[in-house]
XYZ file of C-alpha atoms in Angstrom:
728
model
C -8.872 0.529 9.093
C -12.578 0.214 9.802
C -14.867 0.842 6.882
C -18.426 1.849 7.419
C -21.299 1.762 5.123
C -21.274 5.342 3.929
C -17.940 5.157 2.094
C -17.817 7.219 -1.101
C -16.684 6.013 -4.514
C -13.441 7.564 -5.538
C -13.962 6.970 -9.299
C -17.349 8.692 -9.301
C -16.210 11.884 -7.570
C -17.909 11.434 -4.227
C -15.382 11.504 -1.447
C -14.311 8.123 -0.233
C -14.632 8.626 3.534
C -13.643 5.722 5.714
C -15.649 5.821 8.884
C -13.405 5.327 11.869
C -13.582 6.082 15.556
C -11.394 8.699 17.135
C -7.812 7.521 17.027
C -5.289 8.025 19.779
C -2.324 9.001 17.640
C 0.152 7.460 15.264
C 3.488 8.314 13.710
C 3.709 9.694 10.175
C 7.060 10.037 8.432
C 7.017 13.005 6.042
C 9.384 13.926 3.240
C 11.063 17.274 3.710
C 8.935 20.187 2.605
C 10.351 23.554 1.642
C 9.527 26.681 3.624
C 7.176 28.062 0.992
C 5.031 24.923 1.135
C 3.823 25.824 4.592
C 2.281 28.993 3.151
C 0.474 27.548 0.140
C -0.321 24.339 -1.670
C 2.939 23.495 -3.515
C 0.926 21.876 -6.327
C -0.919 25.107 -7.206
C 0.160 28.119 -9.243
C -0.548 31.730 -8.263
C -3.859 31.560 -10.142
C -4.890 28.679 -7.844
C -4.905 26.092 -10.659
C -2.839 22.881 -10.515
C 0.769 23.222 -11.630
C 0.819 20.095 -13.785
C 3.877 21.227 -15.787
C 6.179 20.883 -12.780
C 4.313 18.082 -11.000
C 6.315 15.353 -9.261
C 5.163 12.418 -7.161
C 7.524 13.586 -4.405
C 5.806 16.988 -4.301
C 2.393 15.328 -4.142
C 3.378 12.937 -1.354
C 4.972 15.791 0.594
C 1.877 17.968 0.191
C -0.605 15.238 1.152
C 1.582 14.316 4.116
C 1.647 17.830 5.467
C -2.017 18.536 4.745
C -3.266 15.343 6.384
C -1.215 16.039 9.518
C -2.440 19.647 9.548
C -6.021 18.450 9.205
C -5.735 15.896 11.988
C -4.025 18.418 14.259
C -6.810 20.901 13.524
C -9.385 18.274 14.543
C -7.522 17.550 17.805
C -7.241 21.257 18.609
C -10.916 21.843 17.944
C -11.875 18.863 20.114
C -9.837 20.252 23.028
C -11.446 23.656 22.544
C -14.992 22.343 22.494
C -14.372 20.161 25.539
C -13.099 23.133 27.545
C -15.225 26.034 26.286
C -18.894 26.786 26.679
C -21.144 28.608 24.194
C -19.117 27.801 21.084
C -20.584 28.798 17.729
C -20.923 25.446 15.924
C -20.150 26.935 12.501
C -17.720 29.786 13.149
C -15.761 27.919 15.826
C -16.080 24.354 14.505
C -17.270 23.666 10.992
C -15.812 26.655 9.141
C -12.248 25.924 10.367
C -12.718 22.252 9.412
C -13.823 23.190 5.897
C -10.945 25.636 5.544
C -8.452 22.915 6.522
C -10.103 20.300 4.317
C -10.094 22.159 0.985
C -6.295 22.125 0.330
C -6.269 18.411 1.136
C -9.160 17.802 -1.264
C -7.276 19.597 -4.043
C -4.043 17.638 -3.615
C -5.981 14.394 -3.435
C -7.970 15.437 -6.532
C -4.783 16.196 -8.497
C -3.364 12.766 -7.595
C -6.668 11.104 -8.535
C -6.798 12.928 -11.879
C -3.309 11.779 -12.801
C -4.078 8.240 -11.626
C -6.908 8.125 -14.180
C -5.191 10.266 -16.815
C -1.448 9.600 -16.701
C -0.220 6.595 -14.756
C 3.366 7.303 -15.726
C 3.076 10.399 -13.514
C 0.911 8.695 -10.870
C 1.358 4.883 -10.717
C -1.301 2.837 -8.934
C 0.892 2.022 -5.930
C 1.736 5.693 -5.316
C -1.849 6.787 -5.754
C -3.243 4.177 -3.367
C -0.828 5.377 -0.683
C -2.030 8.964 -1.156
C -5.665 7.854 -1.346
C -5.518 5.808 1.858
C -3.643 8.549 3.706
C -6.232 11.144 2.665
C -9.289 9.105 3.632
C -7.778 8.254 7.033
C -7.393 11.956 7.753
C -10.769 13.059 6.398
C -12.535 10.303 8.320
C -11.673 12.082 11.572
C -14.461 14.567 10.724
C -17.009 11.827 11.224
C -15.190 9.922 13.945
C -15.187 12.757 16.477
C -17.555 12.101 19.377
C -17.240 15.736 20.497
C -18.186 17.088 17.089
C -21.029 14.575 16.758
C -22.444 15.669 20.107
C -22.041 19.377 19.292
C -23.775 19.012 15.913
C -26.627 17.012 17.422
C -27.183 19.569 20.171
C -27.078 22.468 17.697
C -29.580 20.744 15.422
C -31.944 20.091 18.325
C -31.582 23.596 19.818
C -34.538 25.689 18.635
C -32.908 28.879 19.955
C -30.013 28.728 17.481
C -30.814 30.468 14.217
C -29.596 28.343 11.328
C -29.994 28.647 7.579
C -31.434 25.709 5.656
C -27.973 24.784 4.343
C -26.510 24.885 7.845
C -29.202 22.527 9.119
C -28.417 20.182 6.252
C -24.673 20.211 7.051
C -25.467 19.363 10.676
C -27.829 16.600 9.510
C -24.965 15.102 7.518
C -22.585 15.091 10.491
C -25.222 13.557 12.749
C -26.129 10.835 10.235
C -22.476 9.990 9.522
C -21.700 9.911 13.237
C -24.730 7.738 13.963
C -23.671 5.221 11.324
C -20.217 5.246 12.898
C -21.769 4.197 16.195
C -20.880 7.408 18.033
C -24.173 7.309 19.953
C -23.250 3.908 21.440
C -21.705 3.625 24.886
C -19.159 1.445 26.675
C -18.818 -2.172 25.591
C -21.506 -1.829 22.937
C -19.390 0.802 21.227
C -16.274 -1.358 21.561
C -18.125 -4.262 19.937
C -19.220 -1.965 17.133
C -15.608 -0.946 16.563
C -14.782 -4.643 16.375
C -17.537 -5.022 13.741
C -16.007 -2.248 11.635
C -12.513 -3.639 11.974
C -13.653 -7.170 11.132
C -15.653 -6.025 8.100
C -12.657 -4.041 6.859
C -10.355 -7.049 7.183
C -12.800 -9.303 5.319
C -13.227 -6.743 2.516
C -9.442 -6.682 2.086
C -9.305 -10.477 2.228
C -11.993 -10.776 -0.451
C -10.375 -8.126 -2.653
C -7.043 -9.956 -2.587
C -8.736 -13.250 -3.560
C -10.715 -11.585 -6.351
C -7.686 -9.843 -7.817
C -5.599 -13.020 -7.634
C -8.309 -15.118 -9.298
C -8.766 -12.509 -12.035
C -5.051 -12.137 -12.728
C -4.446 -15.892 -12.769
C -6.568 -16.596 -15.834
C -5.704 -15.992 -19.469
C -6.383 -17.726 -22.778
C -4.096 -17.421 -25.802
C -5.703 -17.477 -29.260
C -3.605 -18.314 -32.334
C -6.377 -18.909 -34.872
C -6.835 -15.784 -37.041
C -10.322 -16.887 -38.114
C -11.537 -16.428 -34.523
C -10.652 -12.721 -34.487
C -11.482 -11.716 -38.067
C -14.633 -9.788 -37.027
C -13.032 -8.177 -33.963
C -12.818 -4.328 -34.086
C -9.314 -2.942 -34.633
C -9.097 -1.045 -31.335
C -10.123 -4.213 -29.477
C -7.518 -6.258 -31.360
C -4.877 -3.769 -30.232
C -5.907 -4.266 -26.623
C -5.625 -8.081 -26.782
C -2.690 -8.547 -29.186
C 0.522 -9.719 -27.548
C 2.209 -7.155 -29.814
C -0.181 -4.185 -29.939
C 1.768 -2.692 -32.866
C 0.788 -5.676 -35.001
C -2.828 -6.330 -33.935
C -3.706 -8.501 -36.950
C -0.802 -10.947 -36.657
C -1.481 -12.485 -33.257
C -1.344 -14.270 -30.989
C -4.001 -12.650 -28.812
C -4.526 -12.907 -25.062
C -8.008 -12.975 -23.511
C -8.299 -12.174 -19.801
C -11.164 -11.655 -17.343
C -10.770 -7.874 -17.197
C -14.185 -6.387 -18.093
C -12.949 -4.346 -21.058
C -11.468 -7.562 -22.532
C -14.181 -10.030 -21.511
C -17.280 -8.107 -22.628
C -16.282 -7.499 -26.282
C -14.988 -11.066 -26.548
C -18.413 -12.437 -25.639
C -19.967 -10.215 -28.327
C -17.572 -10.955 -31.172
C -16.163 -14.470 -30.667
C -17.820 -16.812 -33.229
C -16.537 -19.981 -31.524
C -19.233 -21.107 -29.114
C -16.933 -23.420 -27.161
C -14.458 -20.606 -26.564
C -17.266 -18.322 -25.398
C -18.492 -21.019 -23.015
C -14.947 -21.544 -21.718
C -14.379 -17.846 -20.972
C -17.871 -17.471 -19.505
C -17.197 -20.433 -17.216
C -13.846 -18.993 -16.105
C -15.625 -15.749 -15.270
C -18.543 -17.145 -13.258
C -16.489 -19.637 -11.205
C -13.993 -16.987 -10.095
C -13.397 -17.151 -6.334
C -15.641 -20.218 -6.011
C -14.986 -23.708 -4.677
C -14.292 -24.806 -8.252
C -10.966 -23.016 -7.900
C -7.935 -23.582 -5.716
C -8.364 -22.954 -2.005
C -6.261 -19.764 -1.877
C -8.820 -17.810 -3.935
C -12.055 -19.411 -2.693
C -14.288 -16.714 -1.219
C -17.534 -18.444 -0.198
C -16.588 -18.593 3.477
C -15.168 -15.054 3.385
C -18.297 -13.525 1.908
C -20.543 -15.427 4.324
C -18.484 -14.072 7.224
C -18.609 -10.599 5.696
C -22.350 -10.454 5.091
C -23.083 -11.996 8.492
C -20.997 -9.390 10.301
C -22.508 -6.545 8.276
C -25.963 -7.635 9.441
C -24.694 -7.805 13.054
C -23.205 -4.344 12.662
C -26.552 -2.942 11.514
C -28.449 -4.644 14.339
C -26.077 -3.119 16.883
C -27.193 0.278 15.600
C -30.843 -0.702 15.954
C -31.613 -1.661 12.358
C -33.324 -4.882 11.344
C -30.640 -5.639 8.732
C -27.778 -4.115 6.785
C -30.139 -3.493 3.871
C -32.454 -1.560 6.215
C -29.472 0.499 7.368
C -28.626 1.162 3.728
C -31.979 2.881 3.235
C -30.833 5.690 5.550
C -28.733 7.025 2.679
C -31.038 6.192 -0.240
C -33.719 8.153 -2.042
C -35.828 4.965 -2.169
C -36.472 5.465 1.558
C -37.598 2.006 2.651
C -37.005 -1.571 1.533
C -40.751 -2.001 1.040
C -40.939 0.945 -1.355
C -37.810 -0.224 -3.166
C -38.999 -3.819 -3.616
C -42.432 -2.654 -4.785
C -40.856 -0.386 -7.407
C -38.410 -3.037 -8.624
C -41.283 -5.508 -8.922
C -43.268 -3.090 -11.129
C -40.253 -2.942 -13.441
C -39.738 -6.735 -13.357
C -43.369 -7.607 -14.024
C -43.236 -5.657 -17.293
C -39.667 -6.552 -18.316
C -39.829 -10.323 -17.725
C -42.544 -11.263 -20.273
C -40.745 -9.047 -22.803
C -37.521 -10.912 -22.062
C -39.245 -14.236 -22.777
C -40.223 -12.929 -26.200
C -36.716 -11.556 -26.775
C -35.067 -14.913 -26.059
C -37.557 -16.703 -28.304
C -36.859 -14.198 -31.083
C -33.095 -14.496 -30.575
C -33.315 -18.293 -30.749
C -35.303 -18.137 -33.976
C -32.808 -15.656 -35.440
C -29.855 -17.907 -34.548
C -31.536 -21.043 -35.934
C -32.088 -19.287 -39.245
C -28.290 -19.009 -39.322
C -27.585 -22.716 -38.709
C -27.566 -22.609 -34.902
C -29.082 -25.904 -33.732
C -29.218 -25.703 -29.943
C -31.023 -23.736 -27.254
C -29.679 -20.276 -26.396
C -27.479 -20.348 -23.306
C -26.195 -17.418 -21.236
C -22.875 -17.301 -23.156
C -24.752 -17.002 -26.464
C -26.810 -13.881 -25.713
C -24.127 -11.222 -26.287
C -22.902 -12.837 -29.532
C -26.261 -13.475 -31.169
C -27.649 -10.250 -29.717
C -24.965 -8.249 -31.555
C -25.705 -10.057 -34.820
C -29.454 -9.584 -34.417
C -29.031 -5.890 -33.628
C -26.939 -5.435 -36.763
C -29.523 -7.257 -38.853
C -32.569 -5.463 -37.431
C -31.171 -1.926 -37.359
C -28.482 -2.085 -40.050
C -26.125 -1.365 -37.174
C -22.573 -0.900 -38.419
C -20.474 0.677 -35.706
C -17.570 1.465 -38.021
C -19.889 3.163 -40.521
C -21.787 5.086 -37.854
C -18.537 6.297 -36.266
C -17.710 8.265 -39.402
C -20.637 10.580 -38.626
C -19.524 11.325 -35.054
C -16.145 13.078 -35.123
C -15.333 14.245 -31.596
C -14.993 17.996 -32.462
C -18.490 18.008 -33.996
C -19.948 16.029 -31.082
C -18.412 18.369 -28.492
C -19.592 21.447 -30.355
C -23.168 20.140 -30.420
C -23.071 18.968 -26.808
C -21.700 22.307 -25.559
C -24.301 24.209 -27.582
C -27.081 22.123 -26.029
C -25.766 22.590 -22.488
C -25.402 26.342 -23.072
C -28.913 26.679 -24.478
C -30.576 24.517 -21.832
C -28.845 25.926 -18.752
C -27.920 29.474 -19.868
C -24.167 29.122 -19.480
C -21.201 29.632 -21.810
C -18.337 27.135 -22.175
C -15.082 28.732 -23.377
C -11.725 27.055 -23.935
C -8.837 28.557 -21.956
C -5.321 27.893 -23.279
C -3.482 29.256 -20.223
C -3.887 26.343 -17.810
C -1.154 23.777 -17.166
C -2.038 20.315 -18.482
C -0.655 16.797 -17.903
C -0.654 15.797 -21.595
C -0.809 17.679 -24.896
C -4.236 16.122 -25.623
C -5.793 17.722 -22.529
C -7.964 20.833 -22.921
C -9.169 23.265 -20.261
C -12.499 25.121 -20.197
C -14.126 27.966 -18.272
C -17.867 28.000 -17.584
C -19.559 31.406 -17.412
C -23.019 32.001 -15.962
C -25.093 34.046 -18.428
C -27.580 34.779 -15.642
C -24.897 37.006 -14.118
C -22.849 39.862 -15.548
C -19.590 38.758 -13.915
C -16.648 38.175 -16.255
C -15.192 35.568 -13.900
C -15.966 31.900 -14.611
C -18.144 30.091 -12.070
C -16.400 26.732 -12.651
C -13.735 25.018 -14.763
C -13.027 21.585 -16.169
C -10.255 19.660 -17.902
C -11.098 17.345 -20.797
C -8.737 14.443 -21.524
C -10.499 12.541 -24.337
C -8.181 9.962 -25.911
C -7.034 6.459 -25.042
C -3.279 6.219 -24.472
C -2.550 2.523 -24.137
C -1.572 1.568 -20.619
C -0.975 5.173 -19.581
C -4.626 5.596 -18.581
C -6.589 3.668 -15.988
C -9.190 1.428 -17.576
C -11.793 -0.904 -16.149
C -14.903 -1.238 -18.294
C -14.942 -1.576 -22.063
C -15.928 2.084 -22.421
C -14.460 3.941 -19.475
C -15.113 7.515 -18.471
C -14.176 9.221 -15.228
C -15.167 12.403 -13.439
C -12.415 13.407 -11.032
C -13.136 16.137 -8.486
C -10.241 18.523 -7.860
C -12.062 21.370 -6.099
C -15.511 21.767 -4.587
C -17.551 24.930 -4.279
C -17.064 26.619 -0.921
C -17.813 30.138 0.206
C -15.646 29.593 3.295
C -12.576 28.736 1.231
C -13.491 31.038 -1.691
C -13.296 27.937 -3.899
C -15.034 27.350 -7.231
C -15.692 23.887 -8.717
C -12.949 22.219 -10.767
C -13.118 18.714 -12.243
C -11.376 16.560 -14.841
C -13.354 14.548 -17.400
C -11.238 11.629 -18.590
C -12.149 9.232 -21.397
C -10.669 6.474 -23.575
C -11.941 7.509 -27.008
C -10.013 6.525 -30.172
C -7.236 9.075 -30.784
C -6.986 11.011 -34.076
C -4.804 9.458 -36.777
C -3.180 11.983 -39.109
C -5.921 14.204 -40.529
C -8.596 11.786 -39.371
C -10.266 13.001 -36.148
C -11.341 10.850 -33.232
C -14.471 9.001 -34.354
C -16.925 7.954 -31.642
C -19.045 4.839 -31.450
C -22.577 5.183 -30.139
C -21.421 3.668 -26.850
C -18.741 6.386 -26.685
C -21.496 8.973 -27.123
C -23.436 7.456 -24.223
C -20.381 7.590 -21.961
C -19.610 11.187 -22.989
C -23.149 12.452 -22.323
C -23.390 10.552 -19.038
C -20.134 11.909 -17.647
C -20.949 15.458 -18.680
C -24.266 15.102 -16.850
C -22.402 13.858 -13.793
C -19.887 16.693 -14.034
C -22.519 19.413 -14.452
C -24.003 18.570 -11.062
C -20.638 19.398 -9.488
C -19.838 22.391 -11.731
C -23.175 24.251 -11.525
C -23.915 23.832 -7.830
C -24.775 27.002 -5.939
C -24.499 25.527 -2.435
C -21.928 27.330 -0.287
C -20.695 24.465 1.916
C -18.498 21.806 0.302
C -20.041 19.143 2.578
C -23.354 19.451 0.733
C -22.308 21.009 -2.599
C -22.441 19.203 -5.917
C -22.616 15.457 -5.364
C -21.711 15.576 -1.671
C -24.466 14.157 0.544
C -26.581 13.222 -2.479
C -28.169 9.826 -1.843
C -26.382 6.915 -3.487
C -29.343 5.959 -5.646
C -29.704 9.575 -6.854
C -26.069 10.206 -7.742
C -26.415 9.054 -11.374
C -29.649 10.895 -12.158
C -27.983 13.688 -14.137
C -25.870 11.102 -16.007
C -28.911 9.308 -17.375
C -30.828 12.552 -17.837
C -28.168 13.815 -20.264
C -27.948 10.463 -22.042
C -31.689 10.604 -22.802
C -31.107 13.498 -25.203
C -29.079 11.184 -27.454
C -32.268 9.542 -28.725
C -33.747 12.813 -29.993
C -33.431 13.341 -33.777
C -32.548 17.043 -33.357
C -29.700 16.148 -30.982
C -28.313 13.457 -33.293
C -28.339 16.017 -36.106
C -26.664 18.621 -33.896
C -23.736 16.370 -32.903
C -23.166 14.615 -36.234
C -21.690 15.199 -39.659
C -19.506 12.897 -41.755
C -15.887 13.647 -40.953
C -14.954 13.868 -44.656
C -18.051 14.870 -46.588
C -19.851 16.771 -43.777
C -23.020 14.955 -44.834
C -25.711 14.820 -42.138
C -26.495 11.584 -40.377
C -28.891 9.595 -42.617
C -32.524 9.612 -41.509
C -32.604 5.807 -41.369
C -29.661 5.799 -38.928
C -31.435 8.315 -36.698
C -34.519 6.106 -36.687
C -32.382 3.022 -35.947
C -30.754 4.715 -32.951
C -34.164 5.685 -31.569
C -35.574 2.165 -31.836
C -32.366 0.237 -31.101
C -32.636 1.240 -27.455
C -35.364 -1.345 -26.971
C -33.265 -4.237 -28.309
C -32.967 -6.888 -25.559
C -34.120 -4.192 -23.117
C -36.209 -6.684 -21.126
C -33.268 -9.070 -20.725
C -30.831 -6.294 -19.756
C -33.190 -4.688 -17.254
C -34.071 -8.045 -15.673
C -30.363 -8.781 -15.246
C -29.854 -5.519 -13.321
C -33.017 -6.089 -11.287
C -31.875 -9.616 -10.414
C -28.474 -8.436 -9.168
C -30.181 -5.634 -7.230
C -32.613 -8.038 -5.550
C -29.834 -10.553 -4.866
C -27.701 -7.874 -3.225
C -30.570 -6.709 -1.011
C -31.440 -10.267 0.060
C -27.791 -11.097 0.766
C -27.731 -8.155 3.179
C -31.165 -8.795 4.704
C -31.109 -12.513 5.412
C -28.687 -15.087 6.764
C -29.870 -17.746 4.293
C -26.929 -19.405 2.551
C -26.259 -17.655 -0.757
C -26.637 -20.785 -2.946
C -30.308 -21.268 -1.996
C -30.909 -17.545 -2.412
C -29.405 -17.521 -5.900
C -31.402 -20.584 -7.000
C -34.643 -19.085 -5.675
C -34.243 -15.683 -7.367
C -32.787 -16.700 -10.744
C -35.955 -18.146 -12.387
C -37.931 -15.111 -11.277
C -35.730 -12.856 -13.407
C -34.343 -14.984 -16.245
C -35.960 -16.898 -19.084
C -32.674 -18.836 -19.393
C -31.808 -21.661 -16.984
C -29.228 -21.232 -14.216
C -26.163 -23.186 -15.322
C -24.757 -25.712 -12.863
C -21.338 -24.049 -12.565
C -22.717 -20.510 -12.441
C -21.746 -19.333 -8.965
C -21.544 -15.620 -9.757
C -22.245 -14.595 -6.158
C -18.621 -15.424 -5.351
C -17.339 -12.845 -7.820
C -19.979 -10.150 -7.202
C -17.100 -7.791 -6.511
C -19.176 -4.596 -6.514
C -20.933 -5.557 -3.269
C -18.113 -7.444 -1.524
C -15.285 -4.983 -1.989
C -16.609 -2.256 -4.268
C -18.607 -0.088 -1.818
C -21.990 -1.114 -3.288
C -23.238 -3.444 -0.542
C -27.045 -3.168 -0.343
C -26.737 -0.366 -2.911
C -26.328 -2.148 -6.245
C -29.846 -1.073 -7.258
C -28.702 2.572 -7.316
C -28.055 2.827 -11.067
C -31.448 1.359 -11.969
C -33.109 3.771 -9.550
C -31.207 6.760 -10.978
C -32.107 5.710 -14.514
C -35.763 5.468 -13.507
C -35.781 8.943 -11.917
C -33.909 10.433 -14.899
C -36.484 8.996 -17.319
C -39.303 10.597 -15.337
C -37.518 13.970 -15.308
C -36.777 13.780 -19.012
C -40.412 13.040 -19.806
C -41.204 16.605 -18.706
C -39.075 17.883 -21.601
C -40.660 15.447 -24.041
C -44.088 16.772 -23.086
C -43.169 20.277 -24.332
C -40.604 19.351 -27.033
C -42.219 21.580 -29.665
C -42.211 24.699 -27.477
C -38.728 26.273 -27.276
C -39.650 28.776 -24.545
C -41.063 26.005 -22.343
C -37.940 23.919 -22.966
C -35.802 26.827 -21.746
C -38.076 27.295 -18.752
C -37.704 23.598 -17.867
C -33.938 23.826 -18.423
C -33.757 26.710 -15.950
C -35.857 24.733 -13.457
C -33.630 21.659 -13.862
C -30.541 23.779 -13.299
C -32.096 25.436 -10.237
C -32.964 22.055 -8.721
C -30.879 19.036 -9.698
C -27.785 20.924 -10.867
C -27.858 23.649 -8.254
C -29.053 22.206 -4.953
C -26.559 19.339 -4.558
C -27.102 17.587 -1.245
C -28.723 20.611 0.414
C -32.124 18.893 0.115
C -33.061 15.193 0.040
C -33.269 13.956 -3.555
C -36.974 13.102 -3.221
C -37.652 16.723 -2.267
C -35.549 18.015 -5.165
C -37.562 15.787 -7.498
C -40.831 17.186 -6.160
C -39.529 20.742 -6.629
C -38.981 19.960 -10.315
C -41.855 17.584 -11.129
C -44.479 18.608 -8.564
C -45.160 14.990 -7.570
C -43.456 11.748 -6.522
C -41.577 9.700 -9.160
C -43.067 6.861 -11.183
C -41.320 3.873 -12.834
C -43.563 4.132 -15.886
C -41.306 6.586 -17.768
C -38.378 4.146 -17.733
C -40.568 1.342 -19.070
C -41.771 3.687 -21.823
C -38.239 4.913 -22.651
C -36.947 1.364 -23.059
C -39.885 0.413 -25.258
C -41.058 -2.202 -22.756
C -44.586 -0.847 -22.315
C -45.158 -1.021 -26.059
C -43.549 -4.471 -26.290
C -45.830 -5.881 -23.595
C -48.908 -4.636 -25.451
C -47.648 -6.228 -28.646
C -47.213 -9.627 -26.952
C -50.813 -9.697 -25.721
């Protein structure tokens, strides 16, 4: 199946559309579906909420099978109609029926996705991937229809047709998606473009298989108890061969991120750290057996992506990427990233010097290498800020944190969050909430969300050390009379007896980020699902609300609001609040430079045909104060850009964080004035939370801030501006 460049990320709630040309039919075998299923979605109750209590995989597969066929048949029927009828109304005759047919499919897919993240005993990976692939094949027909592409383009260009702003934006989306699918190409050029898409898809699958095999093949068994004596208990449970006896061992270390990252922070044995680091960075390289080597595969992949872009008239794949990015142009992007680098790099040099001095004071007698930074960085952070995660956790019981977070959201955006006990849930830990708009008098909620907070061993999907997921089940749509519904799924420590779930500071960051992400979907006021919430929001703008919400965590009043010792109810000590505020700047130059390096590397890999080894060697010293190790061939396992949908888009999180910092600065400027804070909260809701993809993100920013964004706020937030002044 051909994959184009606009594919959406399933885990981050944006629809994962595969861009394919019009297909000429295929056979789908469907399970039997009862008569009533043809009248309604068999996975929904009468109140239109998912019927999780009676959910079965068979029901889900049957529903997705029928809905995908219905959707594809609807597309074929509409194409025949438009080809044979003149003067069709592009919305009433085309786009409204498509949206109406899409919404049930979105809901079934969303239910499957939610269970995939939240309860893999109900939705195993293999079953989910079948549903996922079937859904994206069907939905892709929206953007693979030459007839629809032509009709949308003509309607957009026709000055005599009266269209609302939102309608113009929907048409813009269809035209852009169709253009990037090559639908404007003719004859053999179009056929070659289809070959490009097919080839790229095959190479992505080839790389993914190699990456997964190389990752799964490696493990290290540790028997020495002294190695793990400082490891946190929840981490020990995740690596113990017998999770019920985490302190007895042995323990298995793998290359999965949620295993690898904490190991590098806590392992006191430098040789073991170097061994695991080496295993990580040589994955898929020529240092490994031929079956998992990816250098040739990724060269073929990046070369064909550049060809694909040139066939559409772009200079490179990275240039094509800018069509869906707030950054706008490569020149603007590189200039902005360089402003960040030029401040962060000299700070990083000081950070590494300081870290080396700190380590030497504790009998370290070598130079700091890449595999030392996480370990000594953790120790230095603890020393400088009296950082004790276990002690700090006691002040952040989940019920108190949620109460404070909800209160802040309600105050800032004039909504009310109320728990509703009537909804079906997939596990007893899951809670369901209504959101009411206090700007309106209606008693009906404007949106709903599920909250599934606790880790449940292998039952939940997990990737990073601190995972959180926002799963879209329903989008807002006036056509389908649909209100937003999402699931927020986390892996926080579960309660034990009378002891509530206690959150680490990293848990708090994940919680605030995902609520920010979810609010953009829940509080949208756009009437078309194609541009509501996070749909059609530029890739580099999709995390803005995540980082915006996280910024509040560094405010003393917020830390007081969400904290209280779980036993004594004592407030968070003032020195801890101060530590949290200043701890943000610890190794900030190093961390930012690392993200900027990977962003620049990704862009160059998709702009130039230079062999990746030379590219890596040229860029590394520009961003790192540490030398590039001989066996460090991380390009080969840069999975996010080779098979993770982030090709020429890796910079997106840094960009979102930069924009969020600038937005948040507006609130800092009036922090002592409650009425102005509320006024800004209303403006933020009416722009970033409300408008979704109905306006370009740069325009939404200008509506809120009254000017174009600046990188300075991010440098200030991370303490880098101050640090640079101190080094001079």
